[in-house]
Amino acid sequence: MDDWKTQTKAVHVGERDFEAAGATVPPIYQAASYAAGTEQPFSAEDLGEKPPFTYSRWNNPTVVMLEEKLAAMDGGEAAVCFASGMAAITGMFFQMLQPGDHLVCTNVCYPGVLEFLHDFGPRIGVDVTRVDASHPEEVAAAIRPETRLVFIETPANPILRLADITAIAEIAHQGGALLAVDNTFGSPIATRPLSLGADLTVYSLTKYHGGHGDALGGVVIGQAAVVESIRRAISIHLGPSMAPMNAWLISRGLATLPLRMEAHQRAAMTAASFLENDSRVKQVTYPGLPSHPQHELARRQMDNFSGMITFRVDDPREMARQFDDRFQIIHYAVSLGHHKTLCYYVDTADMNRTTFHLEGEHLDRYKAFAGDGVFRLSVGIEDGEDLIRDLDQALG
Ligand SMILES: Cc1ncc(COP(=O)(O)O)c(C=O)c1O
């Protein structure tokens, strides 16, 4: 399996044990408990390294199949799945950080993460320093003796700013901390953070992995000892385990992830080039365009530029209403990474008030990407020319 190419891993890893009835497709083990024999412990504290299936909050065959695929795709030793991306990320924080520890966290990422840290950091006694992760020297300056973890997201939601994983991994390790990367916007087809020096990769599987907008999920991938400690403390004891049906849906999506990412990138490049050359559009940000301020880093760190674009127009609130009214193919909706193209307006003042709380130079740097607000376009796998026609008529 180790020498299989990515596309083969996406289709086959983890499926070897499911041949009992001769089915060529893995079953959904929709079971809460298993006849594990009389020798099994009643407490999860006594579980060995490879415990038999006992109870589905601990482990479930369909979820394990997905975990094996995900670990193989990212080049990690192990993976633990959760009911959502937020459950994976917050579970990782709960397990990796103790009262008195310090976290260095990017100041721009999926809003739920920063909102969680704002509320829960003080409650769990963890001090959080927010930095602009596109400036590695800010990460270095923030590290303290009690820093346990550095958390970044690249490309960052919602403005598509990048962070240099290799540089930040080195800084974190020099300071005795681990690096965790939210790679949701890129997927493992674009970037494999573990191979660039990161210790943990987290994903919302709801996005590109699942790819069809029909199942929530999340995962933490990394060294087996760390991942299994997260499973024990968080998945088993807090209980945000993934449901088997979702694991099956996301596994099915994963089989076509490499193919879909090619289609996302192709259509996104077509749409981004159209928007960049249209006088109704003020600014376009796409890592695949030479105009992206970090295009060189994108070329170094991303094998696929993904399907996420942002763009700005005059009077965006009116344009949002117009888009909602006029789009024929594109859905005016949140989320991303689906086969269908989605578009949503993200207002800078609103986001800063509720979530980012940026000031001074940090706010200026955010606005260099987003101005007063951006439309976030998650380009699906439709034909790029059809998307251009829909954008063209909707822009009016
Ligand atoms: C980059 C990123 N990380 C994490 C999440 C949270 O994932 P979920 O919605 O599956 O909980 C999201 C959701 O949009 C996201 O965009």
Tab-separated table of C-alpha atoms and ligand atoms in Angstrom:
chain	number	residue	atom	x	y	z
A	1	MET	CA	0.000	0.000	0.000
A	2	ASP	CA	2.834	2.427	0.831
A	3	ASP	CA	3.966	2.526	-2.793
A	4	TRP	CA	0.436	3.059	-4.185
A	5	LYS	CA	-0.205	6.397	-5.866
A	6	THR	CA	-2.660	8.844	-4.259
A	7	GLN	CA	-5.580	7.945	-6.557
A	8	THR	CA	-5.231	4.232	-5.753
A	9	LYS	CA	-5.017	4.934	-2.001
A	10	ALA	CA	-8.154	7.085	-2.192
A	11	VAL	CA	-10.091	4.190	-3.745
A	12	HIS	CA	-8.732	1.120	-1.915
A	13	VAL	CA	-7.106	1.783	1.477
A	14	GLY	CA	-8.926	0.325	4.468
A	15	GLU	CA	-11.318	-1.826	2.412
A	16	ARG	CA	-9.489	-5.162	2.560
A	17	ASP	CA	-11.520	-6.710	5.398
A	18	PHE	CA	-14.942	-6.256	3.884
A	19	GLU	CA	-15.149	-9.145	1.469
A	20	ALA	CA	-17.305	-11.589	3.478
A	21	ALA	CA	-20.319	-11.498	1.156
A	22	GLY	CA	-18.253	-10.909	-1.942
A	23	ALA	CA	-19.390	-7.298	-2.103
A	24	THR	CA	-17.041	-4.988	-3.967
A	25	VAL	CA	-18.286	-2.015	-1.948
A	26	PRO	CA	-17.762	-1.777	1.824
A	27	PRO	CA	-20.850	-2.123	4.016
A	28	ILE	CA	-22.096	0.489	6.460
A	29	TYR	CA	-21.701	-1.011	9.928
A	30	GLN	CA	-24.755	0.647	11.414
A	31	ALA	CA	-24.138	-0.958	14.797
A	32	ALA	CA	-23.723	0.480	18.286
A	33	SER	CA	-22.098	-2.598	19.858
A	34	TYR	CA	-20.340	-5.833	18.889
A	35	ALA	CA	-20.098	-9.384	20.181
A	36	ALA	CA	-16.478	-8.967	21.196
A	37	GLY	CA	-16.128	-12.044	23.411
A	38	THR	CA	-15.801	-12.456	27.139
A	39	GLU	CA	-12.201	-11.258	27.440
A	40	GLN	CA	-12.927	-7.669	26.498
A	41	PRO	CA	-12.603	-4.968	29.196
A	42	PHE	CA	-15.698	-3.026	30.203
A	43	SER	CA	-13.684	0.204	30.580
A	44	ALA	CA	-12.002	2.037	27.688
A	45	GLU	CA	-9.070	2.581	30.104
A	46	ASP	CA	-8.126	-1.083	29.562
A	47	LEU	CA	-8.237	-0.974	25.759
A	48	GLY	CA	-5.075	-2.317	24.150
A	49	GLU	CA	-3.369	-0.885	21.097
A	50	LYS	CA	-5.593	-2.577	18.497
A	51	PRO	CA	-8.807	-3.238	20.412
A	52	PRO	CA	-11.513	-5.382	18.848
A	53	PHE	CA	-14.759	-3.642	17.937
A	54	THR	CA	-16.719	-3.299	21.152
A	55	TYR	CA	-18.803	-0.138	21.136
A	56	SER	CA	-19.134	2.436	18.312
A	57	ARG	CA	-18.201	5.490	20.376
A	58	TRP	CA	-14.809	3.749	20.787
A	59	ASN	CA	-14.426	2.428	17.242
A	60	ASN	CA	-16.606	1.358	14.339
A	61	PRO	CA	-15.475	-0.626	11.252
A	62	THR	CA	-16.810	1.912	8.723
A	63	VAL	CA	-15.206	4.805	10.595
A	64	VAL	CA	-11.909	2.885	10.926
A	65	MET	CA	-11.944	2.290	7.153
A	66	LEU	CA	-12.218	6.062	6.615
A	67	GLU	CA	-9.522	6.757	9.230
A	68	GLU	CA	-7.108	4.421	7.421
A	69	LYS	CA	-7.808	6.130	4.086
A	70	LEU	CA	-7.341	9.585	5.597
A	71	ALA	CA	-4.061	8.689	7.327
A	72	ALA	CA	-2.736	7.184	4.070
A	73	MET	CA	-3.744	10.230	1.987
A	74	ASP	CA	-1.905	12.626	4.329
A	75	GLY	CA	1.060	10.362	5.063
A	76	GLY	CA	0.215	10.191	8.779
A	77	GLU	CA	0.575	7.223	11.128
A	78	ALA	CA	-3.020	7.433	12.352
A	79	ALA	CA	-6.252	9.418	12.130
A	80	VAL	CA	-9.227	9.912	14.440
A	81	CYS	CA	-12.551	11.012	12.982
A	82	PHE	CA	-15.144	13.257	14.607
A	83	ALA	CA	-18.729	14.284	13.995
A	84	SER	CA	-17.630	17.623	12.485
A	85	GLY	CA	-14.548	19.699	11.727
A	86	MET	CA	-15.195	21.813	14.826
A	87	ALA	CA	-15.337	18.690	17.003
A	88	ALA	CA	-11.949	17.613	15.602
A	89	ILE	CA	-10.298	21.000	16.132
A	90	THR	CA	-11.705	21.684	19.584
A	91	GLY	CA	-11.034	18.068	20.603
A	92	MET	CA	-7.410	18.519	19.579
A	93	PHE	CA	-7.160	21.733	21.643
A	94	PHE	CA	-8.730	20.082	24.704
A	95	GLN	CA	-6.294	17.174	24.583
A	96	MET	CA	-3.113	19.049	23.613
A	97	LEU	CA	-3.495	22.009	25.997
A	98	GLN	CA	-3.538	21.968	29.791
A	99	PRO	CA	-4.293	24.846	32.179
A	100	GLY	CA	-1.259	27.175	32.187
A	101	ASP	CA	-0.278	26.309	28.610
A	102	HIS	CA	0.087	28.883	25.864
A	103	LEU	CA	-1.299	28.610	22.316
A	104	VAL	CA	-0.058	30.660	19.361
A	105	CYS	CA	-2.975	30.871	16.931
A	106	THR	CA	-3.407	32.475	13.530
A	107	ASN	CA	-5.543	35.628	13.768
A	108	VAL	CA	-7.483	34.761	10.594
A	109	CYS	CA	-9.062	31.353	10.118
A	110	TYR	CA	-12.445	29.617	10.165
A	111	PRO	CA	-14.405	31.953	12.489
A	112	GLY	CA	-15.744	29.182	14.728
A	113	VAL	CA	-12.209	28.368	15.884
A	114	LEU	CA	-11.404	31.913	17.019
A	115	GLU	CA	-14.844	32.304	18.604
A	116	PHE	CA	-14.304	29.054	20.528
A	117	LEU	CA	-10.865	30.160	21.749
A	118	HIS	CA	-12.208	33.572	22.774
A	119	ASP	CA	-14.843	31.886	24.960
A	120	PHE	CA	-13.007	28.782	26.114
A	121	GLY	CA	-9.362	29.886	26.334
A	122	PRO	CA	-9.970	31.684	29.652
A	123	ARG	CA	-12.338	28.932	30.906
A	124	ILE	CA	-9.729	26.196	30.426
A	125	GLY	CA	-6.854	28.390	31.610
A	126	VAL	CA	-5.090	28.523	28.245
A	127	ASP	CA	-3.553	31.805	27.153
A	128	VAL	CA	-3.899	32.480	23.415
A	129	THR	CA	-1.726	34.849	21.352
A	130	ARG	CA	-3.205	35.661	17.944
A	131	VAL	CA	-0.637	36.327	15.220
A	132	ASP	CA	-0.581	37.023	11.507
A	133	ALA	CA	0.682	33.612	10.402
A	134	SER	CA	1.613	34.977	6.968
A	135	HIS	CA	4.469	36.690	8.850
A	136	PRO	CA	6.469	33.811	10.408
A	137	GLU	CA	8.497	36.304	12.471
A	138	GLU	CA	5.283	37.114	14.377
A	139	VAL	CA	4.926	33.436	15.230
A	140	ALA	CA	8.553	33.352	16.434
A	141	ALA	CA	8.084	36.467	18.572
A	142	ALA	CA	4.975	35.003	20.223
A	143	ILE	CA	6.581	31.716	21.352
A	144	ARG	CA	7.104	31.398	25.122
A	145	PRO	CA	8.538	28.613	27.302
A	146	GLU	CA	4.968	27.477	28.042
A	147	THR	CA	3.867	27.454	24.374
A	148	ARG	CA	2.630	23.923	23.644
A	149	LEU	CA	0.957	24.354	20.279
A	150	VAL	CA	0.979	26.599	17.219
A	151	PHE	CA	-2.217	26.498	15.141
A	152	ILE	CA	-2.435	27.828	11.580
A	153	GLU	CA	-4.809	27.502	8.636
A	154	THR	CA	-3.696	27.765	5.000
A	155	PRO	CA	-5.201	29.014	2.742
A	156	ALA	CA	-7.051	30.894	5.482
A	157	ASN	CA	-10.817	31.213	5.547
A	158	PRO	CA	-12.214	33.616	4.349
A	159	ILE	CA	-9.465	35.695	2.691
A	160	LEU	CA	-7.155	33.028	1.167
A	161	ARG	CA	-4.031	34.297	2.885
A	162	LEU	CA	-1.303	31.644	3.039
A	163	ALA	CA	1.080	30.567	5.792
A	164	ASP	CA	4.491	28.983	5.168
A	165	ILE	CA	4.167	25.576	6.864
A	166	THR	CA	7.870	24.639	6.631
A	167	ALA	CA	9.032	27.919	8.178
A	168	ILE	CA	6.449	27.824	10.968
A	169	ALA	CA	7.121	24.149	11.768
A	170	GLU	CA	10.777	25.018	12.302
A	171	ILE	CA	9.881	27.955	14.565
A	172	ALA	CA	7.414	25.869	16.597
A	173	HIS	CA	9.876	23.019	17.062
A	174	GLN	CA	12.727	25.349	18.051
A	175	GLY	CA	10.416	26.687	20.752
A	176	GLY	CA	9.501	23.184	21.944
A	177	ALA	CA	5.944	23.391	20.585
A	178	LEU	CA	3.977	21.296	18.091
A	179	LEU	CA	2.430	22.642	14.892
A	180	ALA	CA	-1.161	21.847	13.875
A	181	VAL	CA	-2.426	22.896	10.440
A	182	ASP	CA	-6.019	23.216	9.254
A	183	ASN	CA	-5.614	22.147	5.611
A	184	THR	CA	-9.337	22.130	4.780
A	185	PHE	CA	-9.123	24.706	1.966
A	186	GLY	CA	-6.322	22.868	0.185
A	187	SER	CA	-7.086	19.191	0.883
A	188	PRO	CA	-4.257	16.613	0.830
A	189	ILE	CA	-4.253	16.846	-2.958
A	190	ALA	CA	-2.920	20.411	-2.652
A	191	THR	CA	-0.743	20.206	0.448
A	192	ARG	CA	0.433	17.538	2.893
A	193	PRO	CA	1.388	19.487	6.018
A	194	LEU	CA	2.963	16.471	7.769
A	195	SER	CA	5.518	16.126	4.970
A	196	LEU	CA	6.375	19.830	5.425
A	197	GLY	CA	7.144	19.407	9.113
A	198	ALA	CA	3.731	19.851	10.794
A	199	ASP	CA	2.838	17.479	13.639
A	200	LEU	CA	-0.929	17.377	13.210
A	201	THR	CA	-3.252	18.048	10.283
A	202	VAL	CA	-6.925	18.758	10.866
A	203	TYR	CA	-9.762	18.894	8.371
A	204	SER	CA	-13.382	19.633	8.105
A	205	LEU	CA	-14.298	16.550	6.048
A	206	THR	CA	-17.602	18.293	5.332
A	207	LYS	CA	-15.809	20.189	2.563
A	208	TYR	CA	-13.544	18.718	-0.153
A	209	HIS	CA	-13.133	15.203	1.280
A	210	GLY	CA	-16.855	14.435	1.376
A	211	GLY	CA	-17.240	16.723	-1.593
A	212	HIS	CA	-21.010	16.517	-2.082
A	213	GLY	CA	-22.357	18.671	0.729
A	214	ASP	CA	-24.234	15.798	2.348
A	215	ALA	CA	-22.266	14.825	5.471
A	216	LEU	CA	-20.523	16.605	8.337
A	217	GLY	CA	-17.221	15.230	9.572
A	218	GLY	CA	-13.789	16.109	10.890
A	219	VAL	CA	-10.435	14.433	11.471
A	220	VAL	CA	-7.102	14.841	13.264
A	221	ILE	CA	-4.132	13.098	11.581
A	222	GLY	CA	-0.589	12.635	12.918
A	223	GLN	CA	1.617	10.364	15.012
A	224	ALA	CA	-0.213	7.332	16.371
A	225	ALA	CA	0.560	8.076	20.044
A	226	VAL	CA	-0.865	11.605	19.840
A	227	VAL	CA	-3.856	10.619	17.731
A	228	GLU	CA	-4.735	7.696	20.020
A	229	SER	CA	-4.499	9.977	23.075
A	230	ILE	CA	-7.021	12.292	21.392
A	231	ARG	CA	-9.275	9.324	20.611
A	232	ARG	CA	-9.157	8.120	24.208
A	233	ALA	CA	-9.662	11.467	25.927
A	234	ILE	CA	-11.985	13.184	23.499
A	235	SER	CA	-13.742	10.794	21.150
A	236	ILE	CA	-14.398	8.134	23.792
A	237	HIS	CA	-14.919	10.315	26.855
A	238	LEU	CA	-16.579	13.419	25.390
A	239	GLY	CA	-18.364	11.405	22.729
A	240	PRO	CA	-18.260	13.481	19.488
A	241	SER	CA	-17.668	10.316	17.438
A	242	MET	CA	-18.459	10.121	13.733
A	243	ALA	CA	-21.593	8.259	12.657
A	244	PRO	CA	-21.036	5.220	10.365
A	245	MET	CA	-23.326	6.590	7.644
A	246	ASN	CA	-21.252	9.780	7.483
A	247	ALA	CA	-18.021	7.778	7.397
A	248	TRP	CA	-19.379	5.795	4.449
A	249	LEU	CA	-20.513	8.902	2.549
A	250	ILE	CA	-17.186	10.651	3.139
A	251	SER	CA	-15.259	7.496	2.089
A	252	ARG	CA	-17.227	7.406	-1.141
A	253	GLY	CA	-16.425	11.087	-1.694
A	254	LEU	CA	-12.762	10.495	-0.908
A	255	ALA	CA	-12.440	7.972	-3.753
A	256	THR	CA	-12.903	10.798	-6.271
A	257	LEU	CA	-11.070	13.540	-4.323
A	258	PRO	CA	-7.984	13.573	-6.605
A	259	LEU	CA	-10.202	13.773	-9.714
A	260	ARG	CA	-12.497	16.398	-8.223
A	261	MET	CA	-9.600	18.600	-7.115
A	262	GLU	CA	-8.371	18.700	-10.715
A	263	ALA	CA	-11.843	19.763	-11.849
A	264	HIS	CA	-12.166	22.334	-9.017
A	265	GLN	CA	-8.818	23.850	-9.950
A	266	ARG	CA	-9.603	23.913	-13.685
A	267	ALA	CA	-12.982	25.627	-13.229
A	268	ALA	CA	-11.604	27.989	-10.547
A	269	MET	CA	-8.786	29.122	-12.815
A	270	THR	CA	-11.330	29.839	-15.568
A	271	ALA	CA	-13.613	31.763	-13.201
A	272	ALA	CA	-10.748	33.665	-11.516
A	273	SER	CA	-9.312	34.771	-14.859
A	274	PHE	CA	-12.758	35.930	-16.010
A	275	LEU	CA	-13.358	37.909	-12.802
A	276	GLU	CA	-9.872	39.441	-12.860
A	277	ASN	CA	-10.462	40.804	-16.352
A	278	ASP	CA	-13.975	42.133	-15.664
A	279	SER	CA	-14.368	45.861	-14.978
A	280	ARG	CA	-17.308	45.232	-12.583
A	281	VAL	CA	-14.905	43.421	-10.235
A	282	LYS	CA	-12.442	45.405	-8.088
A	283	GLN	CA	-10.159	42.671	-6.782
A	284	VAL	CA	-9.745	38.921	-7.180
A	285	THR	CA	-7.739	36.668	-4.879
A	286	TYR	CA	-6.846	33.142	-5.988
A	287	PRO	CA	-3.596	31.380	-5.041
A	288	GLY	CA	-3.275	30.135	-8.642
A	289	LEU	CA	-3.181	33.648	-10.112
A	290	PRO	CA	0.211	35.374	-10.395
A	291	SER	CA	-1.526	38.427	-8.841
A	292	HIS	CA	-1.974	36.598	-5.495
A	293	PRO	CA	0.503	38.365	-3.170
A	294	GLN	CA	1.875	34.978	-2.049
A	295	HIS	CA	1.761	33.202	-5.409
A	296	GLU	CA	5.386	32.053	-5.050
A	297	LEU	CA	4.581	30.381	-1.727
A	298	ALA	CA	1.452	28.862	-3.286
A	299	ARG	CA	3.565	27.338	-6.065
A	300	ARG	CA	6.027	25.954	-3.520
A	301	GLN	CA	3.503	24.577	-1.056
A	302	MET	CA	0.435	23.651	-3.130
A	303	ASP	CA	0.273	20.959	-5.830
A	304	ASN	CA	-3.264	22.108	-6.639
A	305	PHE	CA	-4.618	25.629	-6.150
A	306	SER	CA	-8.023	24.318	-5.065
A	307	GLY	CA	-11.392	25.867	-5.896
A	308	MET	CA	-11.562	28.820	-3.488
A	309	ILE	CA	-11.642	32.359	-4.880
A	310	THR	CA	-12.570	35.687	-3.324
A	311	PHE	CA	-13.603	38.812	-5.188
A	312	ARG	CA	-14.756	42.328	-4.411
A	313	VAL	CA	-17.286	44.610	-6.115
A	314	ASP	CA	-18.768	48.053	-5.461
A	315	ASP	CA	-21.897	48.025	-3.275
A	316	PRO	CA	-21.487	44.369	-2.250
A	317	ARG	CA	-24.664	44.178	-0.125
A	318	GLU	CA	-26.820	45.120	-3.108
A	319	MET	CA	-24.792	42.719	-5.245
A	320	ALA	CA	-25.408	39.945	-2.704
A	321	ARG	CA	-29.173	40.444	-3.128
A	322	GLN	CA	-28.749	40.520	-6.900
A	323	PHE	CA	-26.682	37.307	-6.888
A	324	ASP	CA	-29.220	35.533	-4.678
A	325	ASP	CA	-31.950	36.594	-7.084
A	326	ARG	CA	-30.175	35.921	-10.364
A	327	PHE	CA	-27.819	32.963	-9.953
A	328	GLN	CA	-28.983	30.032	-12.077
A	329	ILE	CA	-26.176	27.533	-11.463
A	330	ILE	CA	-24.380	28.950	-8.456
A	331	HIS	CA	-26.002	28.628	-5.029
A	332	TYR	CA	-25.918	31.643	-2.727
A	333	ALA	CA	-24.928	29.587	0.333
A	334	VAL	CA	-22.234	29.071	2.975
A	335	SER	CA	-19.812	26.114	3.121
A	336	LEU	CA	-17.318	25.059	0.482
A	337	GLY	CA	-15.676	22.160	-1.309
A	338	HIS	CA	-18.943	20.773	-2.671
A	339	HIS	CA	-19.410	19.564	-6.250
A	340	LYS	CA	-21.748	22.550	-6.691
A	341	THR	CA	-20.472	26.134	-6.793
A	342	LEU	CA	-21.357	28.177	-3.701
A	343	CYS	CA	-21.004	31.919	-3.141
A	344	TYR	CA	-21.383	33.997	0.019
A	345	TYR	CA	-20.550	37.552	1.089
A	346	VAL	CA	-18.260	38.033	4.118
A	347	ASP	CA	-18.362	41.570	5.478
A	348	THR	CA	-15.104	42.790	7.043
A	349	ALA	CA	-16.624	45.016	9.753
A	350	ASP	CA	-19.087	42.285	10.791
A	351	MET	CA	-16.395	39.602	10.941
A	352	ASN	CA	-14.050	41.837	12.864
A	353	ARG	CA	-16.728	42.730	15.421
A	354	THR	CA	-17.894	39.159	16.018
A	355	THR	CA	-14.714	37.186	15.548
A	356	PHE	CA	-11.362	38.535	14.433
A	357	HIS	CA	-11.005	41.667	16.644
A	358	LEU	CA	-8.096	42.919	14.499
A	359	GLU	CA	-6.555	46.338	15.022
A	360	GLY	CA	-3.898	48.586	13.448
A	361	GLU	CA	-1.496	46.852	11.105
A	362	HIS	CA	-3.288	43.495	11.486
A	363	LEU	CA	-6.542	45.051	10.294
A	364	ASP	CA	-4.738	46.821	7.434
A	365	ARG	CA	-3.225	43.516	6.321
A	366	TYR	CA	-6.648	41.818	6.434
A	367	LYS	CA	-8.104	44.652	4.376
A	368	ALA	CA	-5.303	44.326	1.818
A	369	PHE	CA	-6.924	40.967	0.978
A	370	ALA	CA	-10.553	41.725	1.719
A	371	GLY	CA	-11.214	45.488	1.697
A	372	ASP	CA	-14.612	46.115	3.300
A	373	GLY	CA	-15.762	42.633	2.382
A	374	VAL	CA	-15.385	39.780	-0.095
A	375	PHE	CA	-17.548	37.340	-1.952
A	376	ARG	CA	-16.190	33.892	-1.212
A	377	LEU	CA	-16.683	31.662	-4.230
A	378	SER	CA	-16.258	27.925	-3.747
A	379	VAL	CA	-15.982	26.768	-7.336
A	380	GLY	CA	-17.552	23.351	-7.870
A	381	ILE	CA	-16.878	20.832	-10.608
A	382	GLU	CA	-19.251	22.308	-13.182
A	383	ASP	CA	-17.923	23.484	-16.539
A	384	GLY	CA	-15.922	26.699	-16.124
A	385	GLU	CA	-17.539	28.373	-19.163
A	386	ASP	CA	-21.038	27.765	-17.751
A	387	LEU	CA	-19.939	29.319	-14.459
A	388	ILE	CA	-18.588	32.369	-16.278
A	389	ARG	CA	-21.931	32.828	-18.038
A	390	ASP	CA	-23.769	32.596	-14.712
A	391	LEU	CA	-21.407	35.088	-13.032
A	392	ASP	CA	-21.592	37.424	-16.029
A	393	GLN	CA	-25.396	37.613	-16.102
A	394	ALA	CA	-25.633	37.828	-12.285
A	395	LEU	CA	-23.126	40.713	-12.099
A	396	GLY	CA	-25.609	42.606	-14.335
B	1	LIG	C1	-11.254	25.845	7.291
B	1	LIG	C2	-12.352	25.252	8.117
B	1	LIG	N1	-12.043	24.546	9.206
B	1	LIG	C3	-12.996	24.024	10.008
B	1	LIG	C4	-14.343	24.189	9.722
B	1	LIG	C5	-15.371	23.601	10.630
B	1	LIG	O1	-15.856	22.418	10.046
B	1	LIG	P1	-17.326	21.828	10.326
B	1	LIG	O2	-18.308	22.797	9.741
B	1	LIG	O3	-17.299	20.494	9.625
B	1	LIG	O4	-17.482	21.705	11.789
B	1	LIG	C6	-14.712	24.907	8.585
B	1	LIG	C7	-16.131	25.101	8.262
B	1	LIG	O5	-16.489	25.856	7.378
B	1	LIG	C8	-13.692	25.462	7.766
B	1	LIG	O6	-13.980	26.192	6.680
